[in-house]
Coordinates of N, CA and C and ligand atoms in Angstrom, one line a residue:
X50 N -107.5 217.3 103.5 CA -106.6 217.1 103.6 C -105.3 217.4 103.9
X51 N -104.7 218.0 104.3 CA -103.1 218.4 105.1 C -102.0 217.8 105.2
X52 N -100.6 218.0 104.4 CA -100.4 216.4 104.8 C -98.5 217.5 105.5
X53 N -97.6 216.6 105.7 CA -96.0 216.9 106.0 C -95.5 215.3 105.1
X54 N -94.7 216.2 104.1 CA -94.0 215.2 103.2 C -92.4 215.2 103.9
X55 N -92.0 214.3 104.9 CA -90.5 214.7 104.8 C -89.6 213.3 105.1
X56 N -88.6 213.3 105.6 CA -87.7 212.3 105.2 C -86.3 213.3 104.5
X57 N -85.2 212.4 103.9 CA -84.5 212.9 103.4 C -83.9 213.2 101.9
X58 N -82.3 214.2 101.6 CA -82.6 214.1 100.3 C -82.8 213.1 99.0
X59 N -83.2 213.3 98.5 CA -83.5 211.9 97.9 C -84.4 210.9 98.1
X60 N -85.6 211.5 99.4 CA -86.3 209.9 99.4 C -87.2 210.5 98.8
X61 N -87.6 211.6 97.4 CA -88.8 211.5 97.0 C -90.0 211.9 97.2
X62 N -90.0 213.3 97.9 CA -91.1 213.8 98.6 C -91.5 214.7 97.1
X63 N -90.4 215.0 96.1 CA -90.8 215.7 95.3 C -91.6 215.2 93.9
X64 N -91.0 214.0 94.3 CA -92.0 213.0 92.8 C -93.1 212.7 93.6
X65 N -93.2 212.2 95.1 CA -94.5 211.8 95.3 C -96.1 213.0 95.4
X66 N -95.0 214.7 95.3 CA -96.0 215.7 95.5 C -96.5 215.6 94.1
X67 N -96.1 215.6 93.2 CA -96.5 215.6 92.2 C -97.7 214.6 91.8
X68 N -97.1 213.4 92.5 CA -98.4 212.8 92.0 C -99.6 213.0 92.4
X69 N -99.3 213.2 93.9 CA -100.8 214.1 94.5 C -101.4 215.3 94.8
X70 N -100.6 215.8 93.8 CA -100.9 217.0 93.0 C -102.3 216.8 91.6
X71 N -101.7 216.0 91.2 CA -102.6 215.7 89.8 C -103.3 214.7 90.3
X72 N -102.8 213.6 90.9 CA -104.2 212.5 91.4 C -105.6 213.6 92.5
X73 N -104.6 214.1 93.4 CA -105.9 214.5 94.8 C -105.8 215.9 95.4
X74 N -105.6 217.0 94.1 CA -106.1 217.7 93.8 C -105.4 218.7 95.3
X75 N -104.3 217.8 95.4 CA -103.6 219.1 96.8 C -102.5 220.2 95.9
X76 N -102.8 221.0 96.6 CA -101.6 221.6 96.0 C -100.3 221.6 97.1
X77 N -99.1 222.1 96.2 CA -97.5 221.8 96.7 C -97.3 223.1 97.9
X78 N -96.7 222.6 98.6 CA -95.9 223.9 99.0 C -94.7 223.1 99.1
X79 N -93.1 223.4 98.7 CA -91.6 223.2 98.6 C -91.0 224.4 98.4
X80 N -90.6 224.3 100.1 CA -89.4 225.3 100.4 C -88.1 224.8 99.8
X81 N -88.0 224.1 98.7 CA -86.9 224.2 98.0 C -87.0 224.6 96.6
X82 N -88.1 224.5 96.3 CA -88.8 224.5 95.1 C -88.5 226.5 95.5
X83 N -89.2 226.6 96.3 CA -89.7 228.4 96.3 C -88.5 229.1 96.3
X84 N -87.1 228.1 96.9 CA -85.7 228.9 97.5 C -85.3 228.9 96.2
X85 N -85.7 227.8 95.4 CA -84.3 227.9 94.6 C -85.7 228.8 92.6
X86 N -86.5 229.6 93.2 CA -87.7 230.5 92.0 C -86.8 231.8 92.5
X87 N -87.1 231.9 94.3 CA -86.2 233.0 95.3 C -84.6 233.1 94.0
X88 N -84.0 232.4 93.8 CA -82.9 232.4 92.9 C -82.5 232.6 92.2
X89 N -83.1 232.1 91.2 CA -83.8 231.9 89.8 C -84.0 233.7 89.7
X90 N -84.9 234.4 90.4 CA -85.6 235.5 89.9 C -84.7 236.7 91.1
X91 N -83.2 236.1 91.3 CA -82.5 237.0 92.1 C -82.6 237.7 92.8
X92 N -83.8 237.9 94.1 CA -85.3 238.1 94.5 C -83.7 239.0 96.0
X93 N -84.2 239.5 97.2 CA -83.4 239.3 98.3 C -83.3 238.2 99.1
X94 N -84.5 236.9 99.1 CA -84.8 235.8 100.2 C -83.6 235.4 99.1
X95 N -83.3 234.7 97.7 CA -82.5 234.5 96.9 C -81.2 234.2 97.7
X96 N -80.2 235.4 96.7 CA -79.1 236.1 97.5 C -79.2 235.5 98.7
X97 N -80.1 235.7 99.8 CA -79.8 235.6 100.4 C -79.5 233.6 101.3
X98 N -79.9 233.6 100.2 CA -80.3 231.5 100.5 C -79.4 231.3 99.6
X99 N -78.8 231.8 98.7 CA -78.1 230.4 97.5 C -77.0 229.9 98.5
X100 N -76.0 231.5 99.0 CA -75.0 230.3 100.2 C -75.3 228.8 100.2
X101 N -75.8 229.3 101.3 CA -76.3 227.7 101.9 C -76.4 226.6 101.5
X102 N -77.1 226.7 100.7 CA -78.4 226.2 99.4 C -77.0 225.6 98.9
X103 N -75.9 225.9 98.1 CA -75.0 225.6 97.6 C -74.3 224.7 98.5
X104 N -74.2 225.2 99.8 CA -73.1 224.3 100.1 C -73.4 223.2 101.4
X105 N -75.4 222.5 101.0 CA -75.6 221.8 101.9 C -75.9 222.0 102.8
X106 N -76.4 223.3 103.6 CA -76.4 223.7 104.6 C -78.1 224.4 104.6
X107 N -78.4 223.9 106.3 CA -80.3 224.9 105.6 C -79.6 226.6 106.0
X108 N -81.3 226.4 104.8 CA -81.2 227.8 105.2 C -82.3 228.1 106.5
X109 N -81.7 229.5 107.1 CA -82.1 229.9 108.3 C -83.9 230.1 108.9
X110 N -83.9 229.7 109.6 CA -85.1 229.9 109.9 C -85.9 230.6 110.0
X111 N -85.2 232.1 109.7 CA -86.8 233.4 110.1 C -86.9 232.9 107.9
X112 N -86.0 232.8 107.5 CA -86.1 232.9 105.9 C -87.9 232.7 105.3
X113 N -87.5 230.6 105.3 CA -87.8 229.9 105.2 C -89.2 229.9 106.2
X114 N -89.5 230.4 107.4 CA -90.7 231.0 107.7 C -91.5 231.8 107.2
X115 N -90.8 233.3 107.2 CA -91.6 233.9 106.6 C -92.6 233.6 105.5
X116 N -91.2 232.9 104.0 CA -91.6 232.8 102.9 C -92.8 231.3 103.6
X117 N -93.1 230.4 104.1 CA -93.9 230.0 103.9 C -95.4 230.3 104.9
X118 N -94.8 231.4 105.7 CA -95.9 232.5 105.9 C -97.0 232.9 104.4
X119 N -96.2 233.4 103.9 CA -96.5 234.5 102.8 C -97.1 233.5 101.4
X120 N -97.2 231.9 101.8 CA -98.1 231.3 101.1 C -99.7 230.8 102.1
X121 N -99.1 230.5 103.1 CA -100.2 230.5 103.5 C -101.2 231.3 103.4
X122 N -100.6 232.9 103.6 CA -102.1 233.7 103.2 C -102.9 233.6 101.6
X123 N -101.9 232.2 101.0 CA -102.8 232.8 99.5 C -103.2 231.5 99.5
X124 N -103.1 230.9 100.0 CA -103.8 229.2 99.9 C -104.4 228.5 101.0
X125 N -105.7 228.2 101.0 CA -106.7 226.9 102.4 C -105.9 225.8 102.6
X126 N -106.8 225.2 103.0 CA -106.6 223.2 103.2 C -106.8 222.6 102.0
X127 N -105.8 221.7 102.1 CA -105.7 220.4 100.4 C -104.5 221.5 100.3
X128 N -102.7 220.9 100.9 CA -101.7 221.4 101.0 C -101.0 220.1 101.5
X129 N -99.8 219.9 100.5 CA -99.1 218.9 101.3 C -97.7 219.8 101.7
X130 N -96.9 220.2 102.8 CA -95.7 220.4 102.7 C -94.8 220.1 102.8
X131 N -94.0 220.4 101.5 CA -92.2 219.4 100.9 C -91.6 219.5 101.1
X132 N -90.5 219.3 102.8 CA -89.6 219.7 103.1 C -89.6 220.5 104.0
X133 N -90.6 221.0 104.3 CA -90.9 222.1 105.9 C -92.0 221.6 106.7
X134 N -91.6 221.3 107.8 CA -90.8 221.8 108.2 C -89.3 220.9 108.7
X135 N -88.0 220.8 108.7 CA -86.7 220.5 108.9 C -86.0 220.6 109.6
X136 N -86.7 221.1 110.8 CA -86.1 221.0 112.0 C -87.5 221.5 112.6
X137 N -86.9 220.8 114.8 CA -87.8 220.6 115.5 C -88.5 222.5 116.0
X138 N -87.5 223.3 115.9 CA -87.6 224.9 115.9 C -88.8 225.7 115.1
X139 N -88.3 224.7 113.1 CA -89.7 225.3 112.1 C -91.3 224.3 112.5
X140 N -90.5 223.4 113.4 CA -92.1 222.2 113.5 C -92.5 223.5 114.9
X141 N -92.0 224.1 115.4 CA -92.7 224.6 116.0 C -93.3 226.2 116.1
X142 N -92.7 226.3 114.9 CA -93.5 227.3 114.2 C -94.1 227.9 113.5
X143 N -94.6 226.5 112.9 CA -95.2 225.8 111.9 C -96.6 225.7 112.6
X144 N -96.6 225.7 114.2 CA -97.6 224.8 114.9 C -98.3 226.5 114.7
X145 N -97.5 227.4 115.2 CA -98.3 228.5 115.3 C -98.5 229.7 113.7
X146 N -97.9 229.3 113.3 CA -98.7 229.5 111.9 C -99.9 228.8 111.3
X147 N -100.5 227.6 111.8 CA -101.5 227.1 111.5 C -102.5 227.9 112.6
X148 N -101.9 227.9 113.7 CA -103.1 228.3 114.5 C -103.7 229.7 113.8
X149 N -102.4 230.5 113.4 CA -103.3 231.7 112.4 C -103.8 231.5 111.6
X150 N -103.5 230.8 111.1 CA -104.6 230.6 110.3 C -105.9 229.5 110.1
X151 N -106.0 228.9 110.5 CA -107.0 228.4 111.6 C -107.0 227.5 110.2
X152 N -106.0 226.2 110.7 CA -105.4 225.3 109.2 C -105.3 223.8 110.0
X153 N -105.1 223.1 110.2 CA -104.8 221.9 110.1 C -103.9 220.8 110.0
X154 N -102.7 220.3 110.2 CA -101.9 219.3 109.4 C -102.6 217.9 110.1
X155 N -103.3 216.8 109.0 CA -103.6 216.3 109.6 C -102.2 215.0 109.8
X156 N -101.7 215.0 108.9 CA -100.7 213.8 109.0 C -99.0 214.2 108.7
X157 N -97.7 213.8 109.1 CA -96.8 214.1 108.8 C -96.3 212.4 108.5
X158 N -95.7 212.6 107.4 CA -95.7 211.1 106.3 C -94.1 210.9 106.2
X159 N -93.1 209.6 106.8 CA -91.4 210.1 106.6 C -91.2 208.8 106.2
X160 N -90.7 209.5 104.9 CA -90.3 208.3 104.0 C -89.1 207.9 104.2
X161 N -88.9 206.8 104.0 CA -87.7 205.8 105.1 C -87.8 205.5 103.4
X162 N -85.6 205.6 103.2 CA -85.0 205.3 102.0 C -83.5 205.1 102.0
X163 N -83.0 203.7 102.5 CA -82.2 203.7 102.7 C -80.6 204.5 102.1
X164 N -79.8 204.6 103.0 CA -78.6 205.9 102.8 C -78.0 205.1 101.3
X165 N -78.1 204.2 100.5 CA -77.3 203.8 99.8 C -77.9 203.9 98.7
X166 N -79.8 203.9 98.8 CA -80.7 204.2 97.7 C -80.2 205.5 97.2
X167 N -80.6 206.3 98.4 CA -81.0 208.0 98.6 C -79.5 208.4 97.8
X168 N -77.9 208.2 97.7 CA -77.3 207.8 96.9 C -77.0 208.0 95.8
X169 N -77.2 207.4 94.9 CA -77.6 207.2 93.6 C -78.5 207.2 93.6
X170 N -80.6 208.3 94.1 CA -81.0 208.9 93.6 C -80.9 210.4 93.4
X171 N -79.7 210.8 94.4 CA -79.7 211.8 94.4 C -78.2 212.4 93.3
X172 N -77.0 211.6 92.8 CA -76.2 211.1 91.5 C -76.8 211.3 90.8
X173 N -77.5 211.0 90.2 CA -78.4 210.9 89.1 C -79.2 211.6 88.7
X174 N -80.1 212.6 89.9 CA -81.0 213.6 89.4 C -80.5 213.8 88.4
X175 N -81.8 214.1 87.7 CA -81.8 215.2 86.8 C -82.8 216.1 86.9
X176 N -82.8 217.8 86.6 CA -83.7 218.4 86.4 C -84.1 219.8 85.2
X177 N -85.4 219.7 84.7 CA -85.6 220.7 83.4 C -85.3 221.7 84.3
X178 N -84.5 222.6 83.5 CA -84.2 224.1 84.4 C -85.8 224.7 83.5
X179 N -85.7 224.5 82.5 CA -87.2 225.4 82.5 C -88.6 225.2 82.8
X180 N -88.9 223.2 83.4 CA -90.2 223.1 83.6 C -90.3 222.3 85.1
X181 N -89.3 222.2 85.2 CA -88.3 221.6 86.8 C -88.9 220.3 86.4
X182 N -89.0 219.4 85.4 CA -90.1 218.4 85.6 C -88.4 216.9 86.1
X183 N -88.5 216.1 86.6 CA -87.2 215.3 87.4 C -86.9 214.2 87.1
X184 N -86.3 214.2 86.6 CA -85.2 212.6 86.1 C -84.2 212.1 86.4
X185 N -84.2 211.1 86.5 CA -83.1 210.4 86.7 C -82.4 209.2 85.3
X186 N -80.7 209.4 85.6 CA -80.2 209.6 84.4 C -80.6 207.5 83.9
X187 N -80.9 206.9 85.4 CA -80.9 205.4 85.1 C -82.1 204.5 85.2
X188 N -82.8 205.8 86.1 CA -84.5 205.0 86.1 C -85.8 205.6 85.6
X189 N -85.3 206.9 85.2 CA -86.8 207.9 84.8 C -85.3 208.8 84.1
X190 N -85.8 208.1 82.6 CA -84.0 209.0 81.7 C -84.8 209.9 80.4
X191 N -84.3 210.6 79.9 CA -85.2 211.6 78.7 C -85.2 210.5 78.2
X192 N -86.1 211.0 76.9 CA -86.0 209.8 75.2 C -84.6 210.7 74.8
X193 N -84.0 211.9 74.9 CA -83.2 212.4 74.4 C -82.5 213.7 75.2
X194 N -81.2 212.6 75.2 CA -80.1 213.2 76.4 C -80.3 215.0 76.2
X195 N -80.8 215.0 77.8 CA -80.3 216.6 78.3 C -81.7 217.3 77.7
X196 N -82.1 217.1 76.9 CA -84.0 217.5 76.8 C -84.8 217.0 76.8
X197 N -85.9 217.8 78.0 CA -86.7 217.6 78.3 C -88.2 216.9 77.6
X198 N -88.7 216.2 78.5 CA -89.6 215.2 77.1 C -90.8 215.8 77.5
X199 N -90.8 217.0 78.3 CA -91.6 217.5 78.5 C -92.5 219.1 78.0
X200 N -91.4 219.9 77.5 CA -91.4 220.9 77.1 C -90.3 220.9 76.6
X201 N -89.1 220.7 76.4 CA -88.0 220.7 75.5 C -87.0 221.6 75.5
X202 N -86.8 221.9 77.0 CA -86.2 222.8 78.4 C -85.1 221.7 78.2
X203 N -83.3 222.4 78.5 CA -82.4 221.9 79.5 C -82.3 221.1 80.5
X204 N -81.8 219.7 80.7 CA -82.0 219.1 81.9 C -80.2 219.0 81.9
X205 N -80.7 219.6 83.3 CA -78.8 219.4 84.1 C -79.4 218.9 85.5
X206 N -77.7 219.1 85.6 CA -78.0 218.1 87.0 C -78.4 219.5 88.1
X207 N -78.1 219.3 89.6 CA -78.5 220.5 90.2 C -77.5 220.4 90.7
X208 N -77.4 221.9 91.1 CA -75.9 222.3 91.6 C -76.0 222.0 93.3
X209 N -76.3 221.4 94.0 CA -76.5 221.0 94.7 C -76.3 219.2 95.0
X210 N -76.6 218.5 93.5 CA -76.9 217.7 93.8 C -75.1 217.0 93.2
X211 N -74.6 217.7 93.7 CA -72.8 217.6 93.5 C -72.4 216.5 94.5
X212 N -71.5 215.6 94.4 CA -71.4 214.7 95.2 C -70.6 215.5 97.0
X213 N -69.7 216.3 96.9 CA -69.7 216.8 98.2 C -70.5 217.7 98.6
X214 N -71.5 217.9 98.3 CA -73.0 218.4 98.7 C -73.5 217.7 99.2
X215 N -73.1 216.5 98.4 CA -75.0 215.7 98.7 C -74.5 215.1 99.7
X216 N -72.8 214.9 100.3 CA -72.1 214.2 101.7 C -72.5 215.3 102.9
X217 N -72.9 216.3 102.7 CA -73.4 217.7 103.1 C -74.8 217.4 103.9
X218 N -75.6 217.9 102.8 CA -77.2 217.4 102.8 C -77.4 216.2 104.0
X219 N -77.0 215.0 103.5 CA -77.4 214.0 104.5 C -76.7 214.4 105.7
X220 N -75.6 214.7 106.0 CA -75.0 215.0 107.1 C -76.3 216.1 108.3
X221 N -76.8 217.3 107.1 CA -77.6 218.2 107.7 C -79.1 217.1 108.5
X222 N -79.4 216.9 107.2 CA -80.4 215.8 106.9 C -80.4 215.3 108.7
X223 N -79.4 215.3 109.0 CA -78.7 214.2 110.0 C -79.4 214.6 111.4
X224 N -78.8 215.3 111.6 CA -78.5 216.1 112.3 C -79.8 216.8 112.8
X225 N -80.1 217.4 111.8 CA -81.4 218.9 111.9 C -82.8 217.6 111.7
X226 N -82.8 216.9 111.0 CA -84.6 216.4 110.5 C -84.8 215.6 111.0
X227 N -83.8 214.6 111.6 CA -84.2 213.5 112.0 C -84.7 213.1 113.8
X228 N -84.2 214.2 113.9 CA -84.7 214.9 115.8 C -86.4 214.7 115.3
X229 N -87.6 215.1 114.3 CA -88.7 215.3 113.2 C -89.1 214.6 113.8
X230 N -88.8 213.2 114.0 CA -89.4 211.9 113.9 C -90.1 211.8 115.3
X231 N -89.4 211.9 116.6 CA -89.6 211.7 117.3 C -90.7 212.9 118.0
X232 N -90.7 214.4 117.0 CA -91.8 214.9 117.6 C -92.7 214.2 117.0
X233 N -92.8 214.6 115.4 CA -94.3 213.7 115.5 C -95.1 212.9 115.2
X234 N -94.0 211.5 116.4 CA -94.7 210.9 117.1 C -95.3 211.3 118.7
X235 N -94.9 211.9 119.0 CA -95.4 212.6 120.3 C -96.8 213.6 120.0
X236 N -96.9 214.1 118.4 CA -98.1 215.1 118.6 C -99.2 214.1 117.6
X237 N -98.5 212.5 117.9 CA -99.9 211.9 117.3 C -100.3 211.8 115.2
X238 N -99.4 212.6 114.8 CA -99.3 213.1 113.3 C -98.6 212.3 113.0
X239 N -97.7 211.2 113.5 CA -96.7 210.3 112.6 C -97.2 209.7 111.2
X240 N -96.9 209.6 110.7 CA -96.5 207.3 109.5 C -95.1 207.9 109.3
X241 N -95.4 205.8 108.9 CA -94.0 205.6 108.4 C -94.3 205.4 106.7
X242 N -93.9 205.5 105.8 CA -94.0 204.5 104.3 C -92.4 204.3 103.9
X243 N -92.2 203.6 103.2 CA -91.5 202.4 102.7 C -90.7 203.4 101.6
X244 N -90.3 204.3 101.7 CA -90.3 204.6 100.3 C -89.3 204.1 99.3
X245 N -88.7 203.1 99.4 CA -87.9 202.0 98.8 C -88.5 201.0 98.0
X246 N -89.5 201.4 97.3 CA -90.7 200.9 96.1 C -90.7 201.6 95.2
X247 N -91.0 201.3 93.9 CA -91.3 201.5 93.1 C -92.7 203.5 93.3
X248 N -92.3 204.2 92.7 CA -93.4 205.6 92.7 C -94.2 205.2 92.8
X249 N -95.2 203.8 92.2 CA -96.1 203.9 92.4 C -97.2 203.5 93.9
X250 N -95.6 202.2 93.8 CA -95.7 201.6 95.3 C -96.0 202.6 96.3
X251 N -95.0 204.2 96.2 CA -94.9 204.4 97.2 C -96.1 205.2 97.5
X252 N -97.0 205.8 96.1 CA -98.4 206.5 96.4 C -99.3 205.9 96.9
X253 N -98.6 204.6 97.1 CA -100.4 203.6 97.3 C -100.3 203.7 99.0
X254 N -99.2 203.2 99.4 CA -98.7 203.2 100.8 C -99.0 204.6 101.1
X255 N -99.0 206.1 100.8 CA -98.4 207.0 100.9 C -100.4 207.2 101.5
X256 N -101.4 206.5 100.1 CA -102.4 206.8 100.0 C -103.1 205.8 101.6
X257 N -103.2 205.2 101.6 CA -102.9 204.0 102.7 C -103.1 204.6 104.0
X258 N -101.9 205.3 104.3 CA -101.5 205.8 105.4 C -102.4 207.2 105.8
X259 N -102.3 207.9 104.2 CA -103.1 208.9 105.0 C -104.7 209.2 105.4
X260 N -105.1 207.7 104.9 CA -106.7 207.5 105.9 C -107.0 206.2 107.4
X261 N -105.1 206.6 107.5 CA -105.4 206.0 108.5 C -106.1 206.4 109.8
Ligands
AP5_400 P1 -85.2 220.7 98.4 O1 -85.2 220.5 96.9 O2 -85.9 220.2 99.6 O3 -83.9 219.2 99.1 P2 -83.8 217.8 100.1 O4 -85.2 217.8 101.0 O5 -82.5 217.3 99.9 O6 -84.5 217.2 98.8 P3 -84.7 217.0 97.4 O7 -85.5 217.2 96.6 O8 -83.0 216.3 96.9 O9 -85.1 215.8 97.4 P4 -86.7 215.1 97.1 O10 -87.4 213.7 98.4 O11 -87.9 215.9 96.6 O12 -86.1 213.3 95.4 P5 -87.1 213.9 94.3 O13 -88.7 213.3 94.7 O14 -86.9 214.8 93.8 O15 -84.4 221.3 98.8 C1 -83.2 222.0 98.8 C2 -81.9 223.2 99.6 O16 -83.6 224.0 100.1 C3 -81.4 222.1 101.2 O17 -80.4 221.8 101.0 C4 -81.8 223.6 101.8 O18 -80.3 224.1 101.9 C5 -82.6 224.6 101.3 N1 -84.1 224.6 101.8 C6 -85.3 223.5 102.2 N2 -86.4 223.2 102.7 C7 -85.6 224.1 103.9 C8 -85.9 224.0 105.2 N3 -87.4 223.9 105.4 N4 -85.0 225.0 106.0 C9 -84.2 225.4 106.2 N5 -83.8 225.1 104.3 C10 -84.2 224.5 103.4 O19 -86.2 212.3 94.1 C11 -84.9 212.2 93.7 C12 -84.6 211.9 93.0 O20 -85.0 209.6 92.7 C13 -84.7 212.1 90.9 O21 -84.3 211.3 89.9 C14 -86.6 211.1 91.4 O22 -86.7 210.6 90.0 C15 -85.8 209.7 92.2 N6 -87.0 208.9 92.5 C16 -88.0 209.4 93.2 N7 -88.7 208.5 94.0 C17 -88.0 207.5 93.0 C18 -88.6 205.6 93.5 N8 -90.0 205.5 93.8 N9 -88.0 204.9 92.6 C19 -87.2 205.4 92.2 N10 -86.5 206.9 92.2 C20 -86.9 207.7 92.7

């Protein structure tokens, strides 16, 4: 099974991808994580991407598509695309890549979450700098403040989770990513899941939609 998980910033794509990786042996291809890792390593790609991410804008399509192509060359079936595609242009490029690697996406699952919930989730999210474990100051706090329960690393707020950047990310999402709903309805891959439930219920809804 190959999946696309898409939705607004904070919709829970990363959280659900982690569950699908642990329980369903899928591998996650998160363009956000790949870009953050490129920034951490100060690679050419990272240096180019940083300015866009810090402002809440999309990284140019050609950089992101090239990055996904490299991952497809290493891994085969059983993937979740988390955060890619997020423009119609990227979706068209994905179709070309899938043909090249003889792969098929079975479902493109949209996580529907109301705007107010997105704001609460994004502003309260905290992430471990070392292992990437995701927390939330209210719904999933660390046991000791700012210390990761998993690895003892430093738990911080993402630069792009600051209030002024969140607004821009949500605007970018509305302009470029919402049109993907229509795109995947036309390809027949579209499924919608209520992302405004507890994590376990969202996971169960995703599993049901995978089997339809
Ligand atoms: P990326 O990292 O992909 O950010 P995003 O799409 O904005 O998504 P998030 O990671 O913010 O949210 P999420 O949906 O994964 O939510 P999460 O599970 O963490 O991309 C970052 C940037 O990189 C982009 O802005 C762009 O610049 C660039 N980029 C990436 N891909 C690109 C592409 N394809 N093209 C161009 N540019 C690209 O959950 C959020 C919080 O909510 C957490 O605290 C979590 O604990 C909590 N939570 C999750 N689920 C629930 C639940 N069910 N109930 C209660 N709380 C929950």
